[in-house]
C-alpha cells in the first residue's frame, strides 16, 4: 500500500459525458501528479500540482482539467468524453523531486 | 519521440538466477532514473532509483547500474524469485529543469514483462 488513494476504482460512462477522478496523496506529500495509461501509449504524464499550484503540464487535452485543493487532495476532470479516453488514470504523490508513489488507479471505460 | 526505451517486451528467467532488465534514454537532461514494478490492476510500485552522479545503487536483491556515456541503465535482480514476476518500468526525470514545463514529470519506458519460473 503506497498510501495514495484514488476513487472510484472503476468508472463506466458514455461518450460526451463528464467525470471526476479523485486522489488523496500520502500524508505530508505536497506534490500530486496525474498519469494516463492506455494500451498503445504506456504511462503518459498529464499534469503536476504542488501545494495547490499547477507546476507542469504534459500532453493533457483541453477537455481535461485538474486542481489541487487546500487539503492537498486533487481531482482530475474529464469532459466531452470520447471512446479514446478509455484508459487507466493514475495519481502519484511525492515530497521531493525524487520517488513518486502511485495510487491503485481508476479504470475509465467510455462506451 | 520515445525518450525512454525498453527494447525487450519480455524476459523469462529461472528461479534463483539473475534477471537483467535494460533501458535506454535519449534526453541528456535526464538526471534521475527510477525502476517501478507493476502487477495487473495495481499502480506502479517504486523499486529503486539512481541519480546521474552515481553509476550504481544497490538495495537488497536489486541493483541499478547507470552508464551515462551510453545513456543506458539496467536493473539486476539476484536471485530472482517467482514473486518478482511482473511488468517492470524504467522512468526518468530532469530534476535540474526547475521551472521548466516538464517539472517533476516522469517519462516512462514501455515496460518489460518479467516471468520467473520455479
JSON list of C-alpha atoms in Angstrom, two decimals:
[
{"chain": "A", "resi": 1, "resn": "UNK", "atom": "CA", "xyz": [0.00, 0.00, 0.00]},
{"chain": "A", "resi": 2, "resn": "UNK", "atom": "CA", "xyz": [1.61, 3.25, -1.21]},
{"chain": "A", "resi": 3, "resn": "UNK", "atom": "CA", "xyz": [-0.58, 5.48, 0.95]},
{"chain": "A", "resi": 4, "resn": "UNK", "atom": "CA", "xyz": [-2.07, 7.17, -2.14]},
{"chain": "A", "resi": 5, "resn": "UNK", "atom": "CA", "xyz": [-5.80, 6.61, -2.54]},
{"chain": "A", "resi": 6, "resn": "UNK", "atom": "CA", "xyz": [-7.88, 7.02, -5.66]},
{"chain": "A", "resi": 7, "resn": "UNK", "atom": "CA", "xyz": [-11.62, 6.88, -6.18]},
{"chain": "A", "resi": 8, "resn": "UNK", "atom": "CA", "xyz": [-13.51, 5.45, -7.87]},
{"chain": "A", "resi": 9, "resn": "UNK", "atom": "CA", "xyz": [-11.72, 2.24, -8.79]},
{"chain": "A", "resi": 10, "resn": "UNK", "atom": "CA", "xyz": [-13.84, 1.73, -11.91]},
{"chain": "A", "resi": 11, "resn": "UNK", "atom": "CA", "xyz": [-15.95, 4.14, -13.91]},
{"chain": "A", "resi": 12, "resn": "UNK", "atom": "CA", "xyz": [-18.14, 3.32, -16.88]},
{"chain": "A", "resi": 13, "resn": "UNK", "atom": "CA", "xyz": [-19.75, 6.16, -18.76]},
{"chain": "A", "resi": 14, "resn": "UNK", "atom": "CA", "xyz": [-20.95, 7.22, -22.19]},
{"chain": "A", "resi": 15, "resn": "UNK", "atom": "CA", "xyz": [-19.40, 9.42, -24.84]},
{"chain": "A", "resi": 16, "resn": "UNK", "atom": "CA", "xyz": [-19.98, 13.12, -24.30]},
{"chain": "A", "resi": 17, "resn": "UNK", "atom": "CA", "xyz": [-20.25, 12.79, -20.53]},
{"chain": "A", "resi": 18, "resn": "UNK", "atom": "CA", "xyz": [-18.10, 14.38, -17.82]},
{"chain": "A", "resi": 19, "resn": "UNK", "atom": "CA", "xyz": [-16.43, 12.55, -14.92]},
{"chain": "A", "resi": 20, "resn": "UNK", "atom": "CA", "xyz": [-14.30, 13.49, -11.92]},
{"chain": "A", "resi": 21, "resn": "UNK", "atom": "CA", "xyz": [-11.49, 11.32, -10.60]},
{"chain": "A", "resi": 22, "resn": "UNK", "atom": "CA", "xyz": [-10.27, 11.90, -7.08]},
{"chain": "A", "resi": 23, "resn": "UNK", "atom": "CA", "xyz": [-6.86, 11.41, -5.48]},
{"chain": "A", "resi": 24, "resn": "UNK", "atom": "CA", "xyz": [-5.60, 11.74, -1.91]},
{"chain": "A", "resi": 25, "resn": "UNK", "atom": "CA", "xyz": [-1.82, 11.91, -1.63]},
{"chain": "A", "resi": 26, "resn": "UNK", "atom": "CA", "xyz": [0.35, 10.31, 1.02]},
{"chain": "A", "resi": 27, "resn": "UNK", "atom": "CA", "xyz": [0.39, 12.19, 4.29]},
{"chain": "A", "resi": 28, "resn": "UNK", "atom": "CA", "xyz": [2.93, 15.02, 4.05]},
{"chain": "A", "resi": 29, "resn": "UNK", "atom": "CA", "xyz": [3.35, 14.93, 0.28]},
{"chain": "A", "resi": 30, "resn": "UNK", "atom": "CA", "xyz": [2.78, 18.31, -1.36]},
{"chain": "A", "resi": 31, "resn": "UNK", "atom": "CA", "xyz": [3.07, 17.21, -4.98]},
{"chain": "A", "resi": 32, "resn": "UNK", "atom": "CA", "xyz": [0.38, 15.37, -6.91]},
{"chain": "A", "resi": 33, "resn": "UNK", "atom": "CA", "xyz": [0.86, 14.05, -10.43]},
{"chain": "A", "resi": 34, "resn": "UNK", "atom": "CA", "xyz": [-1.65, 12.56, -12.86]},
{"chain": "A", "resi": 35, "resn": "UNK", "atom": "CA", "xyz": [-0.74, 9.95, -15.48]},
{"chain": "A", "resi": 36, "resn": "UNK", "atom": "CA", "xyz": [-2.74, 8.18, -18.13]},
{"chain": "A", "resi": 37, "resn": "UNK", "atom": "CA", "xyz": [-2.02, 4.59, -19.17]},
{"chain": "A", "resi": 38, "resn": "UNK", "atom": "CA", "xyz": [-3.65, 3.44, -22.37]},
{"chain": "A", "resi": 39, "resn": "UNK", "atom": "CA", "xyz": [-2.91, 0.22, -24.22]},
{"chain": "A", "resi": 40, "resn": "UNK", "atom": "CA", "xyz": [-0.89, 1.77, -27.00]},
{"chain": "A", "resi": 41, "resn": "UNK", "atom": "CA", "xyz": [0.68, 4.75, -25.23]},
{"chain": "A", "resi": 42, "resn": "UNK", "atom": "CA", "xyz": [2.09, 3.41, -21.99]},
{"chain": "A", "resi": 43, "resn": "UNK", "atom": "CA", "xyz": [2.21, 5.70, -18.95]},
{"chain": "A", "resi": 44, "resn": "UNK", "atom": "CA", "xyz": [1.90, 9.32, -20.04]},
{"chain": "A", "resi": 45, "resn": "UNK", "atom": "CA", "xyz": [2.32, 12.34, -17.78]},
{"chain": "A", "resi": 46, "resn": "UNK", "atom": "CA", "xyz": [-0.68, 14.66, -17.69]},
{"chain": "A", "resi": 47, "resn": "UNK", "atom": "CA", "xyz": [-0.14, 17.31, -15.03]},
{"chain": "A", "resi": 48, "resn": "UNK", "atom": "CA", "xyz": [1.73, 18.17, -11.80]},
{"chain": "A", "resi": 49, "resn": "UNK", "atom": "CA", "xyz": [0.41, 20.20, -8.89]},
{"chain": "A", "resi": 50, "resn": "UNK", "atom": "CA", "xyz": [2.49, 21.39, -5.97]},
{"chain": "A", "resi": 51, "resn": "UNK", "atom": "CA", "xyz": [0.77, 22.72, -2.84]},
{"chain": "A", "resi": 52, "resn": "UNK", "atom": "CA", "xyz": [-2.26, 23.86, -4.80]},
{"chain": "A", "resi": 53, "resn": "UNK", "atom": "CA", "xyz": [-0.44, 25.36, -7.78]},
{"chain": "A", "resi": 54, "resn": "UNK", "atom": "CA", "xyz": [-0.02, 23.91, -11.23]},
{"chain": "A", "resi": 55, "resn": "UNK", "atom": "CA", "xyz": [3.69, 23.29, -11.87]},
{"chain": "A", "resi": 56, "resn": "UNK", "atom": "CA", "xyz": [3.87, 21.40, -15.14]},
{"chain": "A", "resi": 57, "resn": "UNK", "atom": "CA", "xyz": [1.66, 20.15, -17.92]},
{"chain": "A", "resi": 58, "resn": "UNK", "atom": "CA", "xyz": [2.17, 17.23, -20.23]},
{"chain": "A", "resi": 59, "resn": "UNK", "atom": "CA", "xyz": [0.10, 16.18, -23.20]},
{"chain": "A", "resi": 60, "resn": "UNK", "atom": "CA", "xyz": [-3.16, 16.91, -21.42]},
{"chain": "A", "resi": 61, "resn": "UNK", "atom": "CA", "xyz": [-6.15, 17.54, -23.62]},
{"chain": "A", "resi": 62, "resn": "UNK", "atom": "CA", "xyz": [-8.05, 20.82, -23.32]},
{"chain": "A", "resi": 63, "resn": "UNK", "atom": "CA", "xyz": [-11.11, 18.75, -22.36]},
{"chain": "A", "resi": 64, "resn": "UNK", "atom": "CA", "xyz": [-9.23, 17.64, -19.26]},
{"chain": "A", "resi": 65, "resn": "UNK", "atom": "CA", "xyz": [-8.56, 19.81, -16.23]},
{"chain": "A", "resi": 66, "resn": "UNK", "atom": "CA", "xyz": [-7.27, 19.28, -12.73]},
{"chain": "A", "resi": 67, "resn": "UNK", "atom": "CA", "xyz": [-6.94, 21.06, -9.44]},
{"chain": "A", "resi": 68, "resn": "UNK", "atom": "CA", "xyz": [-5.41, 20.55, -6.04]},
{"chain": "A", "resi": 69, "resn": "UNK", "atom": "CA", "xyz": [-7.36, 21.69, -3.01]},
{"chain": "A", "resi": 70, "resn": "UNK", "atom": "CA", "xyz": [-6.11, 23.24, 0.27]},
{"chain": "A", "resi": 71, "resn": "UNK", "atom": "CA", "xyz": [-6.24, 19.81, 1.96]},
{"chain": "A", "resi": 72, "resn": "UNK", "atom": "CA", "xyz": [-3.91, 18.65, -0.88]},
{"chain": "A", "resi": 73, "resn": "UNK", "atom": "CA", "xyz": [-6.30, 16.18, -2.45]},
{"chain": "A", "resi": 74, "resn": "UNK", "atom": "CA", "xyz": [-6.63, 16.50, -6.21]},
{"chain": "A", "resi": 75, "resn": "UNK", "atom": "CA", "xyz": [-9.33, 16.00, -8.78]},
{"chain": "A", "resi": 76, "resn": "UNK", "atom": "CA", "xyz": [-8.98, 15.30, -12.48]},
{"chain": "A", "resi": 77, "resn": "UNK", "atom": "CA", "xyz": [-11.98, 16.38, -14.54]},
{"chain": "A", "resi": 78, "resn": "UNK", "atom": "CA", "xyz": [-12.55, 14.79, -17.93]},
{"chain": "A", "resi": 79, "resn": "UNK", "atom": "CA", "xyz": [-15.30, 16.24, -20.11]},
{"chain": "A", "resi": 80, "resn": "UNK", "atom": "CA", "xyz": [-16.85, 15.60, -23.53]},
{"chain": "A", "resi": 81, "resn": "UNK", "atom": "CA", "xyz": [-15.56, 12.07, -23.21]},
{"chain": "A", "resi": 82, "resn": "UNK", "atom": "CA", "xyz": [-14.57, 10.11, -26.27]},
{"chain": "A", "resi": 83, "resn": "UNK", "atom": "CA", "xyz": [-14.01, 6.39, -26.77]},
{"chain": "A", "resi": 84, "resn": "UNK", "atom": "CA", "xyz": [-10.27, 7.03, -26.90]},
{"chain": "A", "resi": 85, "resn": "UNK", "atom": "CA", "xyz": [-10.28, 8.41, -23.37]},
{"chain": "A", "resi": 86, "resn": "UNK", "atom": "CA", "xyz": [-10.79, 4.90, -22.03]},
{"chain": "A", "resi": 87, "resn": "UNK", "atom": "CA", "xyz": [-7.68, 4.19, -20.00]},
{"chain": "A", "resi": 88, "resn": "UNK", "atom": "CA", "xyz": [-6.22, 3.72, -16.56]},
{"chain": "A", "resi": 89, "resn": "UNK", "atom": "CA", "xyz": [-5.66, 7.02, -14.77]},
{"chain": "A", "resi": 90, "resn": "UNK", "atom": "CA", "xyz": [-3.05, 7.04, -12.04]},
{"chain": "A", "resi": 91, "resn": "UNK", "atom": "CA", "xyz": [-2.33, 9.61, -9.42]},
{"chain": "A", "resi": 92, "resn": "UNK", "atom": "CA", "xyz": [1.07, 9.79, -7.74]},
{"chain": "A", "resi": 93, "resn": "UNK", "atom": "CA", "xyz": [2.42, 11.90, -4.93]},
{"chain": "A", "resi": 94, "resn": "UNK", "atom": "CA", "xyz": [5.85, 12.89, -3.69]},
{"chain": "A", "resi": 95, "resn": "UNK", "atom": "CA", "xyz": [7.51, 15.02, -1.07]},
{"chain": "A", "resi": 96, "resn": "UNK", "atom": "CA", "xyz": [10.50, 15.92, -3.21]},
{"chain": "A", "resi": 97, "resn": "UNK", "atom": "CA", "xyz": [11.52, 15.56, -6.84]},
{"chain": "A", "resi": 98, "resn": "UNK", "atom": "CA", "xyz": [12.66, 12.02, -6.20]},
{"chain": "A", "resi": 99, "resn": "UNK", "atom": "CA", "xyz": [10.43, 8.98, -5.96]},
{"chain": "A", "resi": 100, "resn": "UNK", "atom": "CA", "xyz": [6.78, 9.25, -6.82]},
{"chain": "A", "resi": 101, "resn": "UNK", "atom": "CA", "xyz": [4.33, 6.90, -5.14]},
{"chain": "A", "resi": 102, "resn": "UNK", "atom": "CA", "xyz": [1.40, 5.75, -7.17]},
{"chain": "A", "resi": 103, "resn": "UNK", "atom": "CA", "xyz": [-2.18, 5.03, -6.25]},
{"chain": "A", "resi": 104, "resn": "UNK", "atom": "CA", "xyz": [-4.10, 1.96, -7.44]},
{"chain": "A", "resi": 105, "resn": "UNK", "atom": "CA", "xyz": [-5.60, 3.83, -10.40]},
{"chain": "A", "resi": 106, "resn": "UNK", "atom": "CA", "xyz": [-9.07, 4.47, -11.79]},
{"chain": "A", "resi": 107, "resn": "UNK", "atom": "CA", "xyz": [-10.12, 2.42, -14.79]},
{"chain": "A", "resi": 108, "resn": "UNK", "atom": "CA", "xyz": [-12.29, 4.57, -17.06]},
{"chain": "A", "resi": 109, "resn": "UNK", "atom": "CA", "xyz": [-14.39, 2.91, -19.73]},
{"chain": "A", "resi": 110, "resn": "UNK", "atom": "CA", "xyz": [-16.19, 5.13, -22.22]},
{"chain": "A", "resi": 111, "resn": "UNK", "atom": "CA", "xyz": [-18.95, 3.37, -24.16]},
{"chain": "B", "resi": 1, "resn": "UNK", "atom": "CA", "xyz": [9.53, 10.51, -29.93]},
{"chain": "B", "resi": 2, "resn": "UNK", "atom": "CA", "xyz": [10.18, 7.95, -27.25]},
{"chain": "B", "resi": 3, "resn": "UNK", "atom": "CA", "xyz": [12.81, 9.35, -24.91]},
{"chain": "B", "resi": 4, "resn": "UNK", "atom": "CA", "xyz": [12.94, 6.26, -22.70]},
{"chain": "B", "resi": 5, "resn": "UNK", "atom": "CA", "xyz": [13.01, 2.85, -24.35]},
{"chain": "B", "resi": 6, "resn": "UNK", "atom": "CA", "xyz": [12.84, -0.68, -23.04]},
{"chain": "B", "resi": 7, "resn": "UNK", "atom": "CA", "xyz": [13.58, -2.75, -26.08]},
{"chain": "B", "resi": 8, "resn": "UNK", "atom": "CA", "xyz": [12.75, -6.14, -24.59]},
{"chain": "B", "resi": 9, "resn": "UNK", "atom": "CA", "xyz": [8.99, -6.59, -24.23]},
{"chain": "B", "resi": 10, "resn": "UNK", "atom": "CA", "xyz": [9.50, -9.73, -22.15]},
{"chain": "B", "resi": 11, "resn": "UNK", "atom": "CA", "xyz": [12.11, -11.72, -20.24]},
{"chain": "B", "resi": 12, "resn": "UNK", "atom": "CA", "xyz": [11.90, -15.24, -18.87]},
{"chain": "B", "resi": 13, "resn": "UNK", "atom": "CA", "xyz": [14.26, -16.39, -16.11]},
{"chain": "B", "resi": 14, "resn": "UNK", "atom": "CA", "xyz": [14.64, -19.44, -13.89]},
{"chain": "B", "resi": 15, "resn": "UNK", "atom": "CA", "xyz": [14.17, -19.01, -10.14]},
{"chain": "B", "resi": 16, "resn": "UNK", "atom": "CA", "xyz": [17.47, -18.32, -8.39]},
{"chain": "B", "resi": 17, "resn": "UNK", "atom": "CA", "xyz": [19.16, -16.92, -11.49]},
{"chain": "B", "resi": 18, "resn": "UNK", "atom": "CA", "xyz": [19.86, -13.28, -12.33]},
{"chain": "B", "resi": 19, "resn": "UNK", "atom": "CA", "xyz": [17.31, -11.11, -14.13]},
{"chain": "B", "resi": 20, "resn": "UNK", "atom": "CA", "xyz": [18.71, -8.20, -16.12]},
{"chain": "B", "resi": 21, "resn": "UNK", "atom": "CA", "xyz": [16.31, -5.58, -17.42]},
{"chain": "B", "resi": 22, "resn": "UNK", "atom": "CA", "xyz": [17.60, -2.88, -19.73]},
{"chain": "B", "resi": 23, "resn": "UNK", "atom": "CA", "xyz": [16.60, 0.67, -20.52]},
{"chain": "B", "resi": 24, "resn": "UNK", "atom": "CA", "xyz": [17.97, 3.31, -22.90]},
{"chain": "B", "resi": 25, "resn": "UNK", "atom": "CA", "xyz": [17.28, 7.02, -22.94]},
{"chain": "B", "resi": 26, "resn": "UNK", "atom": "CA", "xyz": [17.94, 9.83, -25.38]},
{"chain": "B", "resi": 27, "resn": "UNK", "atom": "CA", "xyz": [17.39, 13.03, -23.39]},
{"chain": "B", "resi": 28, "resn": "UNK", "atom": "CA", "xyz": [20.66, 14.25, -21.88]},
{"chain": "B", "resi": 29, "resn": "UNK", "atom": "CA", "xyz": [18.69, 16.46, -19.46]},
{"chain": "B", "resi": 30, "resn": "UNK", "atom": "CA", "xyz": [17.56, 13.40, -17.52]},
{"chain": "B", "resi": 31, "resn": "UNK", "atom": "CA", "xyz": [19.40, 13.29, -14.21]},
{"chain": "B", "resi": 32, "resn": "UNK", "atom": "CA", "xyz": [17.36, 10.87, -12.12]},
{"chain": "B", "resi": 33, "resn": "UNK", "atom": "CA", "xyz": [16.26, 7.36, -13.01]},
{"chain": "B", "resi": 34, "resn": "UNK", "atom": "CA", "xyz": [13.81, 5.01, -11.36]},
{"chain": "B", "resi": 35, "resn": "UNK", "atom": "CA", "xyz": [12.53, 1.48, -11.70]},
{"chain": "B", "resi": 36, "resn": "UNK", "atom": "CA", "xyz": [8.94, 0.57, -10.93]},
{"chain": "B", "resi": 37, "resn": "UNK", "atom": "CA", "xyz": [7.26, -2.81, -10.73]},
{"chain": "B", "resi": 38, "resn": "UNK", "atom": "CA", "xyz": [3.63, -3.23, -11.69]},
{"chain": "B", "resi": 39, "resn": "UNK", "atom": "CA", "xyz": [1.16, -6.04, -11.14]},
{"chain": "B", "resi": 40, "resn": "UNK", "atom": "CA", "xyz": [-2.09, -6.17, -13.14]},
{"chain": "B", "resi": 41, "resn": "UNK", "atom": "CA", "xyz": [-4.86, -3.97, -11.73]},
{"chain": "B", "resi": 42, "resn": "UNK", "atom": "CA", "xyz": [-2.44, -2.19, -9.38]},
{"chain": "B", "resi": 43, "resn": "UNK", "atom": "CA", "xyz": [-0.46, 1.03, -9.55]},
{"chain": "B", "resi": 44, "resn": "UNK", "atom": "CA", "xyz": [3.30, 1.02, -10.19]},
{"chain": "B", "resi": 45, "resn": "UNK", "atom": "CA", "xyz": [5.36, 0.30, -7.08]},
{"chain": "B", "resi": 46, "resn": "UNK", "atom": "CA", "xyz": [8.68, 2.11, -6.63]},
{"chain": "B", "resi": 47, "resn": "UNK", "atom": "CA", "xyz": [11.66, -0.26, -6.50]},
{"chain": "B", "resi": 48, "resn": "UNK", "atom": "CA", "xyz": [14.92, 1.63, -6.71]},
{"chain": "B", "resi": 49, "resn": "UNK", "atom": "CA", "xyz": [16.39, 4.83, -8.11]},
{"chain": "B", "resi": 50, "resn": "UNK", "atom": "CA", "xyz": [19.71, 6.33, -9.09]},
{"chain": "B", "resi": 51, "resn": "UNK", "atom": "CA", "xyz": [20.98, 9.85, -9.52]},
{"chain": "B", "resi": 52, "resn": "UNK", "atom": "CA", "xyz": [23.13, 10.72, -12.51]},
{"chain": "B", "resi": 53, "resn": "UNK", "atom": "CA", "xyz": [26.06, 11.47, -10.20]},
{"chain": "B", "resi": 54, "resn": "UNK", "atom": "CA", "xyz": [26.28, 7.76, -9.37]},
{"chain": "B", "resi": 55, "resn": "UNK", "atom": "CA", "xyz": [26.85, 4.71, -11.52]},
{"chain": "B", "resi": 56, "resn": "UNK", "atom": "CA", "xyz": [25.45, 2.09, -9.17]},
{"chain": "B", "resi": 57, "resn": "UNK", "atom": "CA", "xyz": [22.84, 1.81, -6.44]},
{"chain": "B", "resi": 58, "resn": "UNK", "atom": "CA", "xyz": [22.01, -1.31, -4.51]},
{"chain": "B", "resi": 59, "resn": "UNK", "atom": "CA", "xyz": [19.05, -2.26, -2.34]},
{"chain": "B", "resi": 60, "resn": "UNK", "atom": "CA", "xyz": [18.87, -5.86, -1.24]},
{"chain": "B", "resi": 61, "resn": "UNK", "atom": "CA", "xyz": [18.38, -8.10, -4.27]},
{"chain": "B", "resi": 62, "resn": "UNK", "atom": "CA", "xyz": [18.02, -5.09, -6.58]},
{"chain": "B", "resi": 63, "resn": "UNK", "atom": "CA", "xyz": [20.91, -3.20, -8.17]},
{"chain": "B", "resi": 64, "resn": "UNK", "atom": "CA", "xyz": [20.63, -0.45, -10.74]},
{"chain": "B", "resi": 65, "resn": "UNK", "atom": "CA", "xyz": [23.58, 0.44, -12.97]},
{"chain": "B", "resi": 66, "resn": "UNK", "atom": "CA", "xyz": [23.84, 3.67, -14.92]},
{"chain": "B", "resi": 67, "resn": "UNK", "atom": "CA", "xyz": [26.13, 4.24, -17.91]},
{"chain": "B", "resi": 68, "resn": "UNK", "atom": "CA", "xyz": [25.76, 7.92, -18.73]},
{"chain": "B", "resi": 69, "resn": "UNK", "atom": "CA", "xyz": [28.01, 7.89, -21.77]},
{"chain": "B", "resi": 70, "resn": "UNK", "atom": "CA", "xyz": [25.90, 5.16, -23.33]},
{"chain": "B", "resi": 71, "resn": "UNK", "atom": "CA", "xyz": [22.65, 6.62, -21.97]},
{"chain": "B", "resi": 72, "resn": "UNK", "atom": "CA", "xyz": [21.84, 3.18, -20.66]},
{"chain": "B", "resi": 73, "resn": "UNK", "atom": "CA", "xyz": [20.66, 1.77, -17.37]},
{"chain": "B", "resi": 74, "resn": "UNK", "atom": "CA", "xyz": [19.93, -1.71, -16.18]},
{"chain": "B", "resi": 75, "resn": "UNK", "atom": "CA", "xyz": [18.22, -3.37, -13.25]},
{"chain": "B", "resi": 76, "resn": "UNK", "atom": "CA", "xyz": [19.70, -6.56, -11.85]},
{"chain": "B", "resi": 77, "resn": "UNK", "atom": "CA", "xyz": [17.64, -8.84, -9.63]},
{"chain": "B", "resi": 78, "resn": "UNK", "atom": "CA", "xyz": [19.62, -11.51, -7.82]},
{"chain": "B", "resi": 79, "resn": "UNK", "atom": "CA", "xyz": [18.41, -14.10, -7.00]},
{"chain": "B", "resi": 80, "resn": "UNK", "atom": "CA", "xyz": [15.18, -13.94, -8.96]},
{"chain": "B", "resi": 81, "resn": "UNK", "atom": "CA", "xyz": [12.04, -15.24, -7.26]},
{"chain": "B", "resi": 82, "resn": "UNK", "atom": "CA", "xyz": [8.63, -16.22, -8.71]},
{"chain": "B", "resi": 83, "resn": "UNK", "atom": "CA", "xyz": [7.09, -13.27, -6.82]},
{"chain": "B", "resi": 84, "resn": "UNK", "atom": "CA", "xyz": [9.22, -10.95, -8.95]},
{"chain": "B", "resi": 85, "resn": "UNK", "atom": "CA", "xyz": [7.08, -11.82, -11.97]},
{"chain": "B", "resi": 86, "resn": "UNK", "atom": "CA", "xyz": [5.52, -8.51, -13.03]},
{"chain": "B", "resi": 87, "resn": "UNK", "atom": "CA", "xyz": [5.91, -5.68, -15.53]},
{"chain": "B", "resi": 88, "resn": "UNK", "atom": "CA", "xyz": [8.98, -3.53, -14.87]},
{"chain": "B", "resi": 89, "resn": "UNK", "atom": "CA", "xyz": [9.05, 0.10, -15.97]},
{"chain": "B", "resi": 90, "resn": "UNK", "atom": "CA", "xyz": [12.08, 2.29, -16.29]},
{"chain": "B", "resi": 91, "resn": "UNK", "atom": "CA", "xyz": [11.43, 6.02, -15.74]},
{"chain": "B", "resi": 92, "resn": "UNK", "atom": "CA", "xyz": [13.48, 9.18, -15.95]},
{"chain": "B", "resi": 93, "resn": "UNK", "atom": "CA", "xyz": [13.17, 12.78, -14.83]},
{"chain": "B", "resi": 94, "resn": "UNK", "atom": "CA", "xyz": [15.03, 16.04, -15.33]},
{"chain": "B", "resi": 95, "resn": "UNK", "atom": "CA", "xyz": [15.14, 17.34, -11.76]},
{"chain": "B", "resi": 96, "resn": "UNK", "atom": "CA", "xyz": [17.52, 20.09, -12.71]},
{"chain": "B", "resi": 97, "resn": "UNK", "atom": "CA", "xyz": [14.92, 21.59, -15.01]},
{"chain": "B", "resi": 98, "resn": "UNK", "atom": "CA", "xyz": [13.34, 23.60, -12.22]},
{"chain": "B", "resi": 99, "resn": "UNK", "atom": "CA", "xyz": [10.57, 25.80, -13.51]},
{"chain": "B", "resi": 100, "resn": "UNK", "atom": "CA", "xyz": [10.53, 24.04, -16.87]},
{"chain": "B", "resi": 101, "resn": "UNK", "atom": "CA", "xyz": [7.36, 22.80, -18.47]},
{"chain": "B", "resi": 102, "resn": "UNK", "atom": "CA", "xyz": [8.20, 19.23, -17.51]},
{"chain": "B", "resi": 103, "resn": "UNK", "atom": "CA", "xyz": [8.99, 19.93, -13.87]},
{"chain": "B", "resi": 104, "resn": "UNK", "atom": "CA", "xyz": [8.54, 16.74, -11.85]},
{"chain": "B", "resi": 105, "resn": "UNK", "atom": "CA", "xyz": [7.44, 14.75, -14.87]},
{"chain": "B", "resi": 106, "resn": "UNK", "atom": "CA", "xyz": [8.45, 11.11, -15.07]},
{"chain": "B", "resi": 107, "resn": "UNK", "atom": "CA", "xyz": [8.97, 9.77, -18.58]},
{"chain": "B", "resi": 108, "resn": "UNK", "atom": "CA", "xyz": [8.34, 6.03, -18.70]},
{"chain": "B", "resi": 109, "resn": "UNK", "atom": "CA", "xyz": [9.52, 3.26, -20.95]},
{"chain": "B", "resi": 110, "resn": "UNK", "atom": "CA", "xyz": [7.01, 0.81, -22.39]},
{"chain": "B", "resi": 111, "resn": "UNK", "atom": "CA", "xyz": [7.78, -1.84, -19.81]},
{"chain": "B", "resi": 112, "resn": "UNK", "atom": "CA", "xyz": [9.27, -5.35, -19.77]},
{"chain": "B", "resi": 113, "resn": "UNK", "atom": "CA", "xyz": [7.24, -8.35, -18.64]},
{"chain": "B", "resi": 114, "resn": "UNK", "atom": "CA", "xyz": [9.43, -10.46, -16.35]},
{"chain": "B", "resi": 115, "resn": "UNK", "atom": "CA", "xyz": [8.44, -14.06, -15.74]},
{"chain": "B", "resi": 116, "resn": "UNK", "atom": "CA", "xyz": [10.39, -16.04, -13.15]},
{"chain": "B", "resi": 117, "resn": "UNK", "atom": "CA", "xyz": [9.80, -19.79, -13.42]},
{"chain": "B", "resi": 118, "resn": "UNK", "atom": "CA", "xyz": [10.03, -22.02, -10.31]}
]
